[in-house]
Short mmCIF file of C-alpha atoms in Angstrom, two decimals:
data_model
loop_
_atom_site.label_atom_id
_atom_site.label_comp_id
_atom_site.label_asym_id
_atom_site.label_seq_id
_atom_site.Cartn_x
_atom_site.Cartn_y
_atom_site.Cartn_z
CA UNK O 107 -0.23 0.10 0.01
CA UNK O 108 1.06 3.61 -0.97
CA UNK O 109 2.35 5.69 2.48
CA UNK O 110 -0.23 8.34 3.07
CA UNK O 111 1.89 11.00 1.74
CA UNK O 112 1.85 9.47 -1.50
CA UNK O 113 -1.85 8.93 -2.03
CA UNK O 114 -2.10 12.62 -1.22
CA UNK O 115 0.16 13.95 -3.65
CA UNK O 116 -1.82 12.27 -6.30
CA UNK O 117 -4.72 14.49 -5.48
CA UNK O 118 -2.76 17.59 -6.00
CA UNK O 119 -5.05 20.59 -7.01
CA UNK O 120 -3.84 23.08 -9.96
CA UNK O 121 -2.77 26.62 -8.99
CA UNK O 122 -5.87 29.06 -9.14
CA UNK O 123 -5.30 32.27 -11.49
CA UNK O 124 -7.96 33.98 -9.31
CA UNK O 125 -8.62 33.69 -5.31
CA UNK O 126 -11.48 34.82 -3.18
CA UNK O 127 -11.61 36.39 0.13
CA UNK O 128 -12.53 32.86 1.79
CA UNK O 129 -9.63 31.13 -0.18
CA UNK O 130 -6.91 33.42 0.84
CA UNK O 131 -8.09 33.22 4.71
CA UNK O 132 -7.83 29.77 4.72
CA UNK O 133 -4.51 29.92 3.63
CA UNK O 134 -3.75 32.49 6.05
CA UNK O 135 -4.69 30.46 8.88
CA UNK O 136 -2.87 27.47 7.76
CA UNK O 137 0.28 29.85 8.13
CA UNK O 138 -1.05 30.99 11.58
CA UNK O 139 -1.11 27.01 12.86
CA UNK O 140 2.19 26.29 11.33
CA UNK O 141 4.13 29.66 12.93
CA UNK O 142 2.55 29.13 16.51
CA UNK O 143 3.74 25.45 16.25
CA UNK O 144 7.02 27.04 15.50
CA UNK O 145 7.48 25.09 11.95
CA UNK O 146 8.97 26.77 8.67
CA UNK O 147 7.39 25.96 5.47
CA UNK O 148 10.57 23.19 4.49
CA UNK O 149 9.66 21.47 7.72
CA UNK O 150 5.60 21.79 7.07
CA UNK O 151 6.29 20.77 3.45
CA UNK O 152 8.37 17.64 4.90
CA UNK O 153 5.47 16.05 6.90
CA UNK O 154 3.55 16.18 3.73
CA UNK O 155 6.28 14.70 1.34
CA UNK O 156 5.91 17.68 -0.64
CA UNK O 157 7.90 20.36 -1.96
CA UNK O 158 8.23 23.37 0.46
CA UNK O 159 6.91 25.91 -2.37
CA UNK O 160 3.69 23.82 -2.20
CA UNK O 161 3.27 24.42 1.45
CA UNK O 162 3.87 28.34 0.76
CA UNK O 163 1.43 28.18 -1.98
CA UNK O 164 -1.09 26.84 0.02
CA UNK O 165 -0.88 29.49 2.46
CA UNK O 166 -0.94 32.24 0.11
CA UNK O 167 -4.17 30.35 -1.72
CA UNK O 168 -2.43 29.84 -5.20
CA UNK O 169 -3.10 26.20 -4.43
CA UNK O 170 -6.03 24.52 -2.60
CA UNK O 171 -5.81 22.08 0.53
CA UNK O 172 -7.81 18.80 0.64
CA UNK O 173 -9.44 17.78 4.05
CA UNK O 174 -7.17 14.86 4.29
CA UNK O 175 -3.96 17.17 4.33
CA UNK O 176 -5.96 19.81 6.41
CA UNK O 177 -6.41 17.27 8.96
CA UNK O 178 -2.53 16.36 8.96
CA UNK O 179 -1.25 19.60 9.24
CA UNK O 180 -3.51 20.72 12.03
CA UNK O 181 -2.31 17.61 13.67
CA UNK O 182 1.38 17.58 13.17
CA UNK O 183 0.81 21.81 14.30
CA UNK O 184 -0.83 20.28 17.62
CA UNK O 185 -4.23 21.90 17.18
CA UNK O 186 -6.83 20.09 18.94
CA UNK O 187 -9.76 22.50 18.66
CA UNK O 188 -12.13 20.25 16.58
CA UNK O 189 -14.73 23.03 15.60
CA UNK O 190 -12.13 25.58 14.44
CA UNK O 191 -10.66 22.73 12.29
CA UNK O 192 -14.04 21.51 11.23
CA UNK O 193 -14.62 25.10 9.96
CA UNK O 194 -11.32 25.02 8.48
CA UNK O 195 -12.62 21.92 6.50
CA UNK O 196 -15.64 23.30 5.61
CA UNK O 197 -13.29 26.09 3.97
CA UNK O 198 -11.00 23.82 2.34
CA UNK O 199 -14.23 21.92 0.50
CA UNK O 200 -16.27 24.62 -0.36
CA UNK O 201 -16.81 24.20 -4.23
CA UNK O 202 -20.14 26.64 -4.87
CA UNK O 203 -19.41 29.50 -7.06
CA UNK O 204 -21.10 32.78 -5.54
CA UNK O 205 -23.62 35.16 -7.42
CA UNK O 206 -21.01 37.76 -6.81
CA UNK O 207 -18.44 35.98 -8.94
CA UNK O 208 -20.69 37.28 -11.95
CA UNK O 209 -19.24 40.71 -11.45
CA UNK O 210 -15.58 39.70 -11.29
CA UNK O 211 -13.70 42.14 -13.80
CA UNK O 212 -16.45 44.60 -13.42
CA UNK O 213 -16.38 45.64 -10.18
CA UNK O 214 -13.36 46.02 -7.89
CA UNK O 215 -12.13 42.86 -6.29
CA UNK O 216 -12.92 44.41 -2.49
CA UNK O 217 -16.94 44.44 -3.29
CA UNK O 218 -17.14 40.69 -4.09
CA UNK O 219 -14.80 40.01 -1.18
CA UNK O 220 -17.29 41.62 1.00
CA UNK O 221 -20.24 39.96 -0.48
CA UNK O 222 -18.70 36.68 0.24
CA UNK O 223 -17.83 37.83 3.78
CA UNK O 224 -21.35 38.73 4.23
CA UNK O 225 -22.91 35.92 2.59
CA UNK O 226 -20.82 33.43 4.75
CA UNK O 227 -21.54 35.11 7.93
CA UNK O 228 -23.40 34.17 11.30
CA UNK O 229 -23.70 37.42 12.47
CA UNK O 230 -23.19 40.92 11.27
CA UNK O 231 -22.16 44.29 13.67
CA UNK O 232 -21.68 47.49 11.95
CA UNK O 233 -21.13 50.94 12.88
CA UNK O 234 -21.87 53.92 10.25
CA UNK O 235 -21.38 57.49 10.82
CA UNK O 236 -21.88 59.33 7.06
CA UNK O 237 -24.13 57.15 5.32
CA UNK O 238 -26.57 54.06 5.79
CA UNK O 239 -25.06 50.71 5.91
CA UNK O 240 -25.39 48.91 2.23
CA UNK O 241 -27.14 46.38 3.09
CA UNK O 242 -30.16 48.88 4.47
CA UNK O 243 -29.96 51.06 1.55
CA UNK O 244 -33.04 51.77 -1.10
CA UNK O 245 -31.99 51.79 -4.72
CA UNK O 246 -32.65 55.72 -5.05
CA UNK O 247 -30.25 55.90 -1.85
CA UNK O 248 -27.45 53.97 -3.60
CA UNK O 249 -27.82 55.78 -6.94
CA UNK O 250 -27.15 59.05 -4.89
CA UNK O 251 -24.21 57.60 -2.45
CA UNK O 252 -22.35 56.66 -6.03
CA UNK O 253 -22.79 59.54 -7.77
CA UNK O 254 -20.78 61.17 -4.94
CA UNK O 255 -17.70 58.70 -5.49
CA UNK O 256 -14.74 60.63 -6.77
CA UNK O 257 -13.56 59.76 -8.88
CA UNK O 258 -16.73 59.90 -10.51
CA UNK O 259 -18.27 56.94 -12.35
CA UNK O 260 -19.80 56.42 -15.75
CA UNK O 261 -23.67 55.52 -15.38
CA UNK O 262 -23.03 51.83 -16.48
CA UNK O 263 -20.78 51.48 -13.61
CA UNK O 264 -23.05 53.13 -11.40
CA UNK O 265 -25.69 50.90 -12.19
CA UNK O 266 -23.47 47.98 -11.96
CA UNK O 267 -22.60 48.85 -7.90
CA UNK O 268 -26.27 49.90 -7.47
CA UNK O 269 -27.03 46.26 -8.88
CA UNK O 270 -24.73 44.45 -6.73
CA UNK O 271 -25.40 46.18 -3.77
CA UNK O 272 -29.18 45.04 -4.08
CA UNK O 273 -28.44 41.82 -4.42
CA UNK O 274 -26.30 41.82 -1.60
CA UNK O 275 -29.41 42.61 0.60
CA UNK O 276 -30.91 39.55 -0.53
CA UNK O 277 -29.02 37.60 2.65
CA UNK O 278 -31.39 39.57 4.85
CA UNK O 279 -34.19 37.36 3.49
CA UNK O 280 -32.87 34.13 4.04
CA UNK O 281 -33.96 31.92 6.49
CA UNK O 282 -30.43 31.04 7.45
CA UNK O 283 -29.02 34.37 6.80
CA UNK O 284 -27.05 36.32 9.53
CA UNK O 285 -28.55 38.18 12.16
CA UNK O 286 -27.74 42.08 11.16
CA UNK O 287 -26.94 44.63 14.00
CA UNK O 288 -26.45 48.30 13.10
CA UNK O 289 -25.40 51.23 15.31
CA UNK O 290 -26.34 54.57 12.94
CA UNK O 291 -25.12 58.14 14.04
CA UNK O 292 -27.81 60.28 14.13
CA UNK O 293 -25.55 62.37 11.23
CA UNK O 294 -25.71 59.75 9.09
CA UNK O 295 -29.74 59.59 9.48
CA UNK O 296 -29.49 63.48 8.62
CA UNK O 297 -27.24 63.33 5.61
CA UNK O 298 -29.40 63.64 2.36
CA UNK O 299 -28.38 61.80 -0.60
CA UNK O 300 -30.87 62.49 -3.39
CA UNK O 301 -32.93 65.20 -2.00
CA UNK O 302 -35.40 65.30 0.88
CA UNK O 303 -38.07 62.54 -1.03
CA UNK O 304 -35.34 59.96 -1.52
CA UNK O 305 -33.75 60.29 2.26
CA UNK O 306 -37.36 60.05 3.74
CA UNK O 307 -38.32 56.48 1.91
CA UNK O 308 -34.83 55.47 2.80
CA UNK O 309 -35.53 56.31 6.61
CA UNK O 310 -39.01 54.72 6.09
CA UNK O 311 -37.20 51.40 4.67
CA UNK O 312 -34.45 51.51 7.55
CA UNK O 313 -37.92 51.58 9.91
CA UNK O 314 -39.21 48.56 7.82
CA UNK O 315 -36.13 46.58 8.32
CA UNK O 316 -35.73 47.15 12.35
CA UNK O 317 -39.16 45.46 12.50
CA UNK O 318 -37.60 42.16 11.47
CA UNK O 319 -36.72 39.69 14.06
CA UNK O 320 -33.10 39.31 12.45
CA UNK O 321 -32.34 43.08 12.07
CA UNK O 322 -31.45 45.44 15.02
CA UNK O 323 -31.26 49.20 14.41
CA UNK O 324 -29.85 51.38 17.40
CA UNK O 325 -29.03 55.18 16.88
CA UNK O 326 -26.05 56.75 18.42
CA UNK O 327 -26.95 60.59 18.75
CA UNK O 328 -25.35 63.75 18.79
CA UNK O 329 -25.65 63.71 22.61
CA UNK O 330 -22.90 61.24 23.02
CA UNK O 331 -19.47 62.68 23.45
CA UNK O 332 -16.85 61.22 20.97
CA UNK O 333 -14.76 58.54 21.48
CA UNK O 334 -11.78 55.97 19.72
CA UNK O 335 -12.40 54.79 16.44
CA UNK O 336 -16.20 56.41 16.27
CA UNK O 337 -14.89 58.21 12.94
CA UNK O 338 -15.13 55.12 10.79
CA UNK O 339 -17.36 52.56 9.15
CA UNK O 340 -16.57 48.97 10.60
CA UNK O 341 -18.27 45.54 10.11
CA UNK O 342 -17.70 42.96 12.30
CA UNK O 343 -18.43 39.23 10.71
CA UNK O 344 -18.70 36.50 12.86
CA UNK O 345 -17.48 33.12 11.38
CA UNK O 346 -18.40 29.43 12.47
CA UNK O 347 -15.95 30.07 15.52
CA UNK O 348 -14.41 33.29 16.58
CA UNK O 349 -11.05 32.63 15.44
CA UNK O 350 -12.66 33.09 11.92
CA UNK O 351 -14.47 36.34 12.70
CA UNK O 352 -13.37 39.34 10.17
CA UNK O 353 -13.40 43.04 10.31
CA UNK O 354 -14.43 45.03 7.30
CA UNK O 355 -12.92 48.78 7.45
CA UNK O 356 -14.47 51.06 4.04
CA UNK O 357 -12.15 53.88 3.31
CA UNK O 358 -12.35 56.37 0.41
CA UNK O 359 -9.60 54.97 -1.19
CA UNK O 360 -10.68 51.02 -0.94
CA UNK O 361 -11.29 48.64 2.29
CA UNK O 362 -9.27 46.65 4.48
CA UNK O 363 -10.02 42.97 5.92
CA UNK O 364 -8.68 42.39 9.54
CA UNK O 365 -8.22 38.96 10.59
CA UNK O 366 -5.60 39.38 13.37
CA UNK O 367 -6.49 38.12 17.09
CA UNK O 368 -5.60 41.73 18.51
CA UNK O 369 -7.70 43.46 16.02
CA UNK O 370 -10.75 41.54 16.45
CA UNK O 371 -10.58 41.70 20.03
CA UNK O 372 -10.25 45.49 19.49
CA UNK O 373 -13.00 46.25 17.34
CA UNK O 374 -15.39 43.77 19.25
CA UNK O 375 -14.88 46.07 22.38
CA UNK O 376 -15.44 49.14 19.65
CA UNK O 377 -18.79 48.17 18.65
CA UNK O 378 -19.96 47.02 22.07
CA UNK O 379 -19.11 50.42 23.27
CA UNK O 380 -20.80 51.88 20.78
CA UNK O 381 -23.78 49.39 21.46
CA UNK O 382 -23.91 50.16 24.74
CA UNK O 383 -24.18 54.27 24.13
CA UNK O 384 -26.70 54.25 21.61
CA UNK O 385 -30.41 54.77 22.05
CA UNK O 386 -32.71 51.65 22.68
CA UNK O 387 -34.49 49.88 19.95
CA UNK O 388 -37.93 51.33 20.22
CA UNK O 389 -36.60 54.71 20.85
CA UNK O 390 -34.01 54.80 18.03
CA UNK O 391 -37.01 53.79 15.95
CA UNK O 392 -38.66 57.03 17.50
CA UNK O 393 -36.10 59.22 16.44
CA UNK O 394 -35.45 57.69 12.93
CA UNK O 395 -39.35 58.49 12.41
CA UNK O 396 -39.08 61.93 13.75
CA UNK O 397 -36.19 62.75 11.45
CA UNK O 398 -38.39 61.21 8.31
CA UNK O 399 -41.38 63.25 9.24
CA UNK O 400 -39.57 66.81 9.25
CA UNK O 401 -37.90 66.12 5.77
#
């Protein structure tokens, strides 16, 4: 009978030309496990009977890793966290092509990565200060937001971004979709995108969402003193296990995805602080309704 590492070699996967956020995250987790075990890539490759470049390719998501190899590596790295390992195996064996892949080459890759992150999350927690969360936006409001993008976008690109944003929101309609919890600064509620009528319709849509059992909408009012981190848009996507949580930061020049343990801990604390300082759900609805009525 062939030795185990030889049998695993026969099912080597071809190099990828395009990688998704989930594939890259799996590679990151493999590297984290290896480094925690104090092994270099050559030592890890020797465990599998492979050239050391193969391990590097796995850790950069250039090639995939099968469940057998993943278990062998995890065992050799001393990983005994079975829920974490099962979550990694699920990531490694995914073969479904998400709807967002239809936009590859049309929209920035970060848009696709965000769609995938949201679709796979168990819970989504966000804080917004300048405009309403993308998952809660109406089509007209989103169009007004994208028309303020610099450099200016042509109409075809604006419409592609709107269509993509509206499709993202369908995860809130899924029975198995994530719970969506948003803290929205009062400034974002009062900011007018597209004029009074568009803003009013947007706030009414937000009120409708707030009545759903899978949506929690809270408002952070002007009366609350500022605190560190309050000036940026933050999204925390909860994975199958806490180690696989991801923070998404939205900047004018693009997006950042954070996964280091210290970063995750810091942003969990930040979001908890924002939630504790915001109005209760019923009070938040009352304020949203009042602002909409005055438009």
